[in-house]
mmCIF file of C-alpha atoms and ligand atoms in Angstrom:
data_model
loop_
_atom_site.group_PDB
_atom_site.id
_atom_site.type_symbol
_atom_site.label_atom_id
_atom_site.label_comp_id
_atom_site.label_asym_id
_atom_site.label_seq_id
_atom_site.Cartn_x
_atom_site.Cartn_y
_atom_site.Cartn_z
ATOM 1 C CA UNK H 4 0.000 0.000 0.000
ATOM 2 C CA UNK H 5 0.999 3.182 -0.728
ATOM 3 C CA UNK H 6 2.744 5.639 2.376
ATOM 4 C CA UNK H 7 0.243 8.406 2.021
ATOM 5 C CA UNK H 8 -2.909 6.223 1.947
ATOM 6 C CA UNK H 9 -4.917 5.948 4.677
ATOM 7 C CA UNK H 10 -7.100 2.830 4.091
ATOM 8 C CA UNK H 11 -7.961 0.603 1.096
ATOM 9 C CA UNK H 12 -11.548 1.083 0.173
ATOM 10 C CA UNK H 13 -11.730 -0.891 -3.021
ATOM 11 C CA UNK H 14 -9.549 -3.462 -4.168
ATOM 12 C CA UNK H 15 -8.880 -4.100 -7.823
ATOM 13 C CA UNK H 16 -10.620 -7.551 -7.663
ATOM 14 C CA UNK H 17 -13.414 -5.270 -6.050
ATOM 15 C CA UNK H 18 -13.886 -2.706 -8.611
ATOM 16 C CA UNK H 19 -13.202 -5.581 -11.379
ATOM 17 C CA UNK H 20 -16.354 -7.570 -10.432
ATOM 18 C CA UNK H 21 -18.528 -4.122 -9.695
ATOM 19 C CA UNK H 22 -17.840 -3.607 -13.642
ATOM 20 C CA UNK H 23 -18.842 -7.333 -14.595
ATOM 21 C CA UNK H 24 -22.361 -6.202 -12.567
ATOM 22 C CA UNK H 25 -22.402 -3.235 -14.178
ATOM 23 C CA UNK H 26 -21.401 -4.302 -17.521
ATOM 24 C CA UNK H 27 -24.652 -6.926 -17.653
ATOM 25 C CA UNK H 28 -27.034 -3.915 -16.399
ATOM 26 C CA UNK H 29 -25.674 -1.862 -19.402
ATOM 27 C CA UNK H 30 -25.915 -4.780 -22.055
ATOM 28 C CA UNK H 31 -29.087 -5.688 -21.101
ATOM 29 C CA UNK H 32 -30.458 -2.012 -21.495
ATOM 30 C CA UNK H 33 -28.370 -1.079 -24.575
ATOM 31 C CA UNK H 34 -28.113 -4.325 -26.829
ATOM 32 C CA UNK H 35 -30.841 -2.467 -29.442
ATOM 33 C CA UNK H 36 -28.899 1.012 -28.735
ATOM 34 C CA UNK H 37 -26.749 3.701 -30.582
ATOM 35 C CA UNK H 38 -24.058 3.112 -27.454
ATOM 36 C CA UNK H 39 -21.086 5.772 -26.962
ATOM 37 C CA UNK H 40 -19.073 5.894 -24.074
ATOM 38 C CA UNK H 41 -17.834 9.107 -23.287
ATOM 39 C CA UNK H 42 -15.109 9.290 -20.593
ATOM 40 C CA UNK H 43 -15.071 12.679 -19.137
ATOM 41 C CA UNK H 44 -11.143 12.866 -18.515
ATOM 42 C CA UNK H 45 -8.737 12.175 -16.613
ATOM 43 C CA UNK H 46 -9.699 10.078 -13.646
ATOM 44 C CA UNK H 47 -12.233 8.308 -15.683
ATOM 45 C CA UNK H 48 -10.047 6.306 -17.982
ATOM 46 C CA UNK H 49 -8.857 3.771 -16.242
ATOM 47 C CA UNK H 50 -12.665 3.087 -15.204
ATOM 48 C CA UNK H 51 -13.811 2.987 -18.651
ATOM 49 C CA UNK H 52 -10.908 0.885 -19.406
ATOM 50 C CA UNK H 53 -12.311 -1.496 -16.921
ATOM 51 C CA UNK H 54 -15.670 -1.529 -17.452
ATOM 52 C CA UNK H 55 -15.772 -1.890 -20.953
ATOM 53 C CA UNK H 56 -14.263 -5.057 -20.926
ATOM 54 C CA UNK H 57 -17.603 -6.232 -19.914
ATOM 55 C CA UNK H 58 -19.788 -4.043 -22.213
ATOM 56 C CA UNK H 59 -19.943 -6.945 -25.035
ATOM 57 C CA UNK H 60 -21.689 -4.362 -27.462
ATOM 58 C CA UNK H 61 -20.743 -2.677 -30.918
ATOM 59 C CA UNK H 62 -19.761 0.571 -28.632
ATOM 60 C CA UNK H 63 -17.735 3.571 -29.439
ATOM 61 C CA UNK H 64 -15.423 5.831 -27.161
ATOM 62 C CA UNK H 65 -15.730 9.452 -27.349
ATOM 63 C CA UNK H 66 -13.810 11.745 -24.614
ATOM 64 C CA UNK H 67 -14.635 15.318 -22.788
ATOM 65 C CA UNK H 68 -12.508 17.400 -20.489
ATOM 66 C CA UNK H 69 -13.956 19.636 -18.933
ATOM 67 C CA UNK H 70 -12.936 21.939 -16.346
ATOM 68 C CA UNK H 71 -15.696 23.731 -13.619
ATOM 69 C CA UNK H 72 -15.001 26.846 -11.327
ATOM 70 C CA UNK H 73 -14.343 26.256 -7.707
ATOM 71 C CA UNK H 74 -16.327 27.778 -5.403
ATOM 72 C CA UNK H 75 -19.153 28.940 -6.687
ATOM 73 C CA UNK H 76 -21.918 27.374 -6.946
ATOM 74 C CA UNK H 77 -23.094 28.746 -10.744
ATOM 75 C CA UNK H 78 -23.213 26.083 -13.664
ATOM 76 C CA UNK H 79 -20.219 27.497 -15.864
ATOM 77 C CA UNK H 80 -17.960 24.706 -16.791
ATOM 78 C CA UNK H 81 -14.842 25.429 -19.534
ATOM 79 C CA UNK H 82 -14.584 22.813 -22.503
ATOM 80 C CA UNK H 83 -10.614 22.241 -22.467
ATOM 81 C CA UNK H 84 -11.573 18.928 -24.772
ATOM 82 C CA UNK H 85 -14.797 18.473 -26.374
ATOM 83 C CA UNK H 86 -16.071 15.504 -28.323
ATOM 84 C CA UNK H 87 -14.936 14.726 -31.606
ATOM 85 C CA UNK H 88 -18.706 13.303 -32.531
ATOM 86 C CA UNK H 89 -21.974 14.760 -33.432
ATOM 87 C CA UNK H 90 -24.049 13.165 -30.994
ATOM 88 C CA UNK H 91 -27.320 14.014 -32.471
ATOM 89 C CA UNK H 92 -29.481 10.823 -32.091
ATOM 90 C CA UNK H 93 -27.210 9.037 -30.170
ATOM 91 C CA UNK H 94 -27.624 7.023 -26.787
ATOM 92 C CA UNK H 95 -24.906 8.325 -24.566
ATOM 93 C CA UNK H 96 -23.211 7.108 -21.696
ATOM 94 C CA UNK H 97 -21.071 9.637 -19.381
ATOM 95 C CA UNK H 98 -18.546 7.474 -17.623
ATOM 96 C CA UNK H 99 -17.089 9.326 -14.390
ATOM 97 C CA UNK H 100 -14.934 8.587 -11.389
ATOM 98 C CA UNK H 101 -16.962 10.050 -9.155
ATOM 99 C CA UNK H 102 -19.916 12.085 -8.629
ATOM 100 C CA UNK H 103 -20.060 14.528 -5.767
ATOM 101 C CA UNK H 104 -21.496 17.854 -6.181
ATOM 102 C CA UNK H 105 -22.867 16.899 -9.647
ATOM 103 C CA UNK H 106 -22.066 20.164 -10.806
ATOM 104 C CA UNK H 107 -19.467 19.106 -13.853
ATOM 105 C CA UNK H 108 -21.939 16.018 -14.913
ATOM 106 C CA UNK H 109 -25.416 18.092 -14.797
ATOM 107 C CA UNK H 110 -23.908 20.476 -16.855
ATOM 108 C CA UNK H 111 -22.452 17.978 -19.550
ATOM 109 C CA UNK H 112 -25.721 16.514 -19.478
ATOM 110 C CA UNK H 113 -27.637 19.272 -20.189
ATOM 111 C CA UNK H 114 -25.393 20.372 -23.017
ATOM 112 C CA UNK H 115 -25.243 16.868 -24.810
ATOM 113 C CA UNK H 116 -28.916 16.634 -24.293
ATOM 114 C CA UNK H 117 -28.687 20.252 -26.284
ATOM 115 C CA UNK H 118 -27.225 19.013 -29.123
ATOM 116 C CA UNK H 119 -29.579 16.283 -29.581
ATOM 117 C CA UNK H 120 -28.539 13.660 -28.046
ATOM 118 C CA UNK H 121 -30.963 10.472 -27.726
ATOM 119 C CA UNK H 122 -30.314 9.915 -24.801
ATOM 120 C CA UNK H 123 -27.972 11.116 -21.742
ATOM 121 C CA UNK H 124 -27.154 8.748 -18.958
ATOM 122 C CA UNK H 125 -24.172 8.534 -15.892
ATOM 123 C CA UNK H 126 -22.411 5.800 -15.078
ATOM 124 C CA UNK H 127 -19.805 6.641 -11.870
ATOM 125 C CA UNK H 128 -17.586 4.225 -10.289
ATOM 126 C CA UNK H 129 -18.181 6.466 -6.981
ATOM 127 C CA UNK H 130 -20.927 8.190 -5.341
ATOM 128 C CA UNK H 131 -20.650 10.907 -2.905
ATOM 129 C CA UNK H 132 -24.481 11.371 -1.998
ATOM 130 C CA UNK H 133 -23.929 13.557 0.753
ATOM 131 C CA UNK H 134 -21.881 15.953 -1.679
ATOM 132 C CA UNK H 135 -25.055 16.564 -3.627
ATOM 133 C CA UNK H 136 -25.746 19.828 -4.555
ATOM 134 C CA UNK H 137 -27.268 19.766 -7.970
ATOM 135 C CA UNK H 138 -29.829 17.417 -9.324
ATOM 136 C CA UNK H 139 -28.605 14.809 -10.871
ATOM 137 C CA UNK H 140 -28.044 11.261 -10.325
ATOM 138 C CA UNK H 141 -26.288 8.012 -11.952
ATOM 139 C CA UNK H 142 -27.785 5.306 -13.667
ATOM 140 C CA UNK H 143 -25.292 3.072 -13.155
ATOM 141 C CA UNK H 144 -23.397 3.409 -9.580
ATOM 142 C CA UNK H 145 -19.856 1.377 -8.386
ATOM 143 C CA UNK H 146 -19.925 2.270 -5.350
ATOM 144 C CA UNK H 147 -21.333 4.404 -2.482
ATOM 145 C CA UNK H 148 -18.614 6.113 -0.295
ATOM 146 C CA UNK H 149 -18.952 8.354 2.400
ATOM 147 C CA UNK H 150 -17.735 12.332 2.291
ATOM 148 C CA UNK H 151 -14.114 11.028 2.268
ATOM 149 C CA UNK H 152 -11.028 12.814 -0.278
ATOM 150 C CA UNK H 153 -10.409 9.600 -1.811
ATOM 151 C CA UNK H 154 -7.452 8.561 -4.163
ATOM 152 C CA UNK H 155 -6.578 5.724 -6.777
ATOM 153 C CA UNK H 156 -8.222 4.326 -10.062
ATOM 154 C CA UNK H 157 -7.781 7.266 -11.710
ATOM 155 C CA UNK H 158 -8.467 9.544 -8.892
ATOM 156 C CA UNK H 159 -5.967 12.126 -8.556
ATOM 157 C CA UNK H 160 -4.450 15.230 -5.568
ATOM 158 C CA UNK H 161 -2.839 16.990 -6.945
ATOM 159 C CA UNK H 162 -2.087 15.059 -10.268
ATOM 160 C CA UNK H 163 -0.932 11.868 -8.304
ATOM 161 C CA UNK H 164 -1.827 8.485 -7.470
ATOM 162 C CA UNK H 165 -4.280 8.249 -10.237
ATOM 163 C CA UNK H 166 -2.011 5.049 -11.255
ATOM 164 C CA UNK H 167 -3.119 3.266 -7.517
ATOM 165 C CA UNK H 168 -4.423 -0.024 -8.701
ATOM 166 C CA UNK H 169 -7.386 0.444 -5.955
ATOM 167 C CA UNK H 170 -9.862 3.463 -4.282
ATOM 168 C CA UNK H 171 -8.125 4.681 -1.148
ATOM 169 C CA UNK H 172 -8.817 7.244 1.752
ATOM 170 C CA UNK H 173 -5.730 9.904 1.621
ATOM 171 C CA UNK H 174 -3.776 10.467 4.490
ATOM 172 C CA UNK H 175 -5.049 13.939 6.027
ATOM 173 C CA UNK H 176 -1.835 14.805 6.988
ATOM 174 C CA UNK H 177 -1.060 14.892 2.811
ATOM 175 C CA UNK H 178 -3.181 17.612 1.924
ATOM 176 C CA UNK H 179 -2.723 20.049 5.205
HETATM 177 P P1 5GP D 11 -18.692 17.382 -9.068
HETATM 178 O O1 5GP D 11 -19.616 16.212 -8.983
HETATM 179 O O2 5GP D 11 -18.552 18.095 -7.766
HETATM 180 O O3 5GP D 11 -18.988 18.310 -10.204
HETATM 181 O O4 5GP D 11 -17.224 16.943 -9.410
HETATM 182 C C1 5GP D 11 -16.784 15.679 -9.377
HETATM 183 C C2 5GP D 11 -15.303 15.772 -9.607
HETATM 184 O O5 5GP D 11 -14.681 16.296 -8.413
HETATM 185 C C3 5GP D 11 -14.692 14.422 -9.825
HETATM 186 O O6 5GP D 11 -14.675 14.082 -11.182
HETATM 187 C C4 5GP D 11 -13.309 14.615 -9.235
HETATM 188 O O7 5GP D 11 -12.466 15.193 -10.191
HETATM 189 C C5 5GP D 11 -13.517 15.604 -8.103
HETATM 190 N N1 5GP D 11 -13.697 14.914 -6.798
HETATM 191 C C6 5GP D 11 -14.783 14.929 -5.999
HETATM 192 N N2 5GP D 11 -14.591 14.197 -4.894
HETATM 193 C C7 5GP D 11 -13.336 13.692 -4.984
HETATM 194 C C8 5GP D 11 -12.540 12.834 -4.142
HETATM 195 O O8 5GP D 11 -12.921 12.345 -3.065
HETATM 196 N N3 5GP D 11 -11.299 12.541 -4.598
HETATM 197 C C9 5GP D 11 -10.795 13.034 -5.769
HETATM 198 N N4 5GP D 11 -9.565 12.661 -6.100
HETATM 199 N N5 5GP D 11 -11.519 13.833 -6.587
HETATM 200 C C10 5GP D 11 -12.774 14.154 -6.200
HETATM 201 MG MG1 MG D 12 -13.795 13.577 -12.857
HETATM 202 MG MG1 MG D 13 -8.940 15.929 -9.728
#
């Protein structure tokens, strides 16, 4: 385990069978569907790369990185990366980390569903509930965590530990 994590919340075994689960909910609802996965970057990828093992579907990969204001609570996101599809008529899957605030994903899906867009859904390895502040939830959920700064699986402070093969609490002492 690595020094500056606290506790091991999800092992990779762990979050390897969540996305077999996850990947038969998703087949099953999808199999007559216009299916593109779009990882919202960077802590999503190695969650999509996951997960998609187990989507046995004619699916494409599209990727967004966006970019939201801290501390305020106003929906203004930046578009650093946008998609390189049109998405008009197509079934969409937003595949995220984590969703806390649901600030960043409301806003995507409101914008997707803009351009016309079949269909907008949220898959997220993590969910914060208690972070909540817009409304929005996930289709598909990994996991429900508690209001813990979590690490690992793409998860990042500060640009690190993203490449932790599992979801971990990080040390307070780390980010003090
Ligand atoms: P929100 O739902 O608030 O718009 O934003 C979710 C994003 O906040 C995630 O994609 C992630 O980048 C960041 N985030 C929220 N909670 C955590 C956490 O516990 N750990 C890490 N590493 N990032 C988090
Ligand atoms: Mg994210
Ligand atoms: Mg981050």
């Amino acid at each position: 385990m690595h020094k500056d994590v606290k506790e091991i919340l999800y092992t990779q075994d762990e979050i390897s069978q969540k996305c077999k689960e996850l990947g038969k909910l998703i087949m099953n609802d999808y199999h007559d569907k216009n299916l593109v996965l779009v990882g919202l970057l960077k802590g999503s990828v190695p969650f999509l790369a996951e997960l998609s093992k187990y989507v046995n579907l004619d699916v494409t990969f599209d990727y967004m990185d966006v970019s939201s204001y801290e501390g305020t609570e106003s929906r203004t996101i930046t578009i650093k990366k946008d998609l390189d599809q049109d998405v008009k008529g197509k079934d969409i899957l937003l595949v995220e980390d984590i969703l806390d605030t649901g600030k960043t994903l409301s806003t995507v899906k409101a914008m997707l569903e803009e351009r016309g867009a079949a269909t907008v859904e949220i898959v997220t390895m993590l969910d914060k509930k208690e972070g909540r502040t817009f409304p929005i939830e996930a289709k598909y959920v990994g996991f429900e965590i508690p209001n813990a700064f979590v690490i690992g699986f793409g998860l990042d402070f500060d640009e690190k530990y993203r490449n932790l093969p599992y979801v971990g609490i990080l040390k307070e002492e780390c980010y003090q």
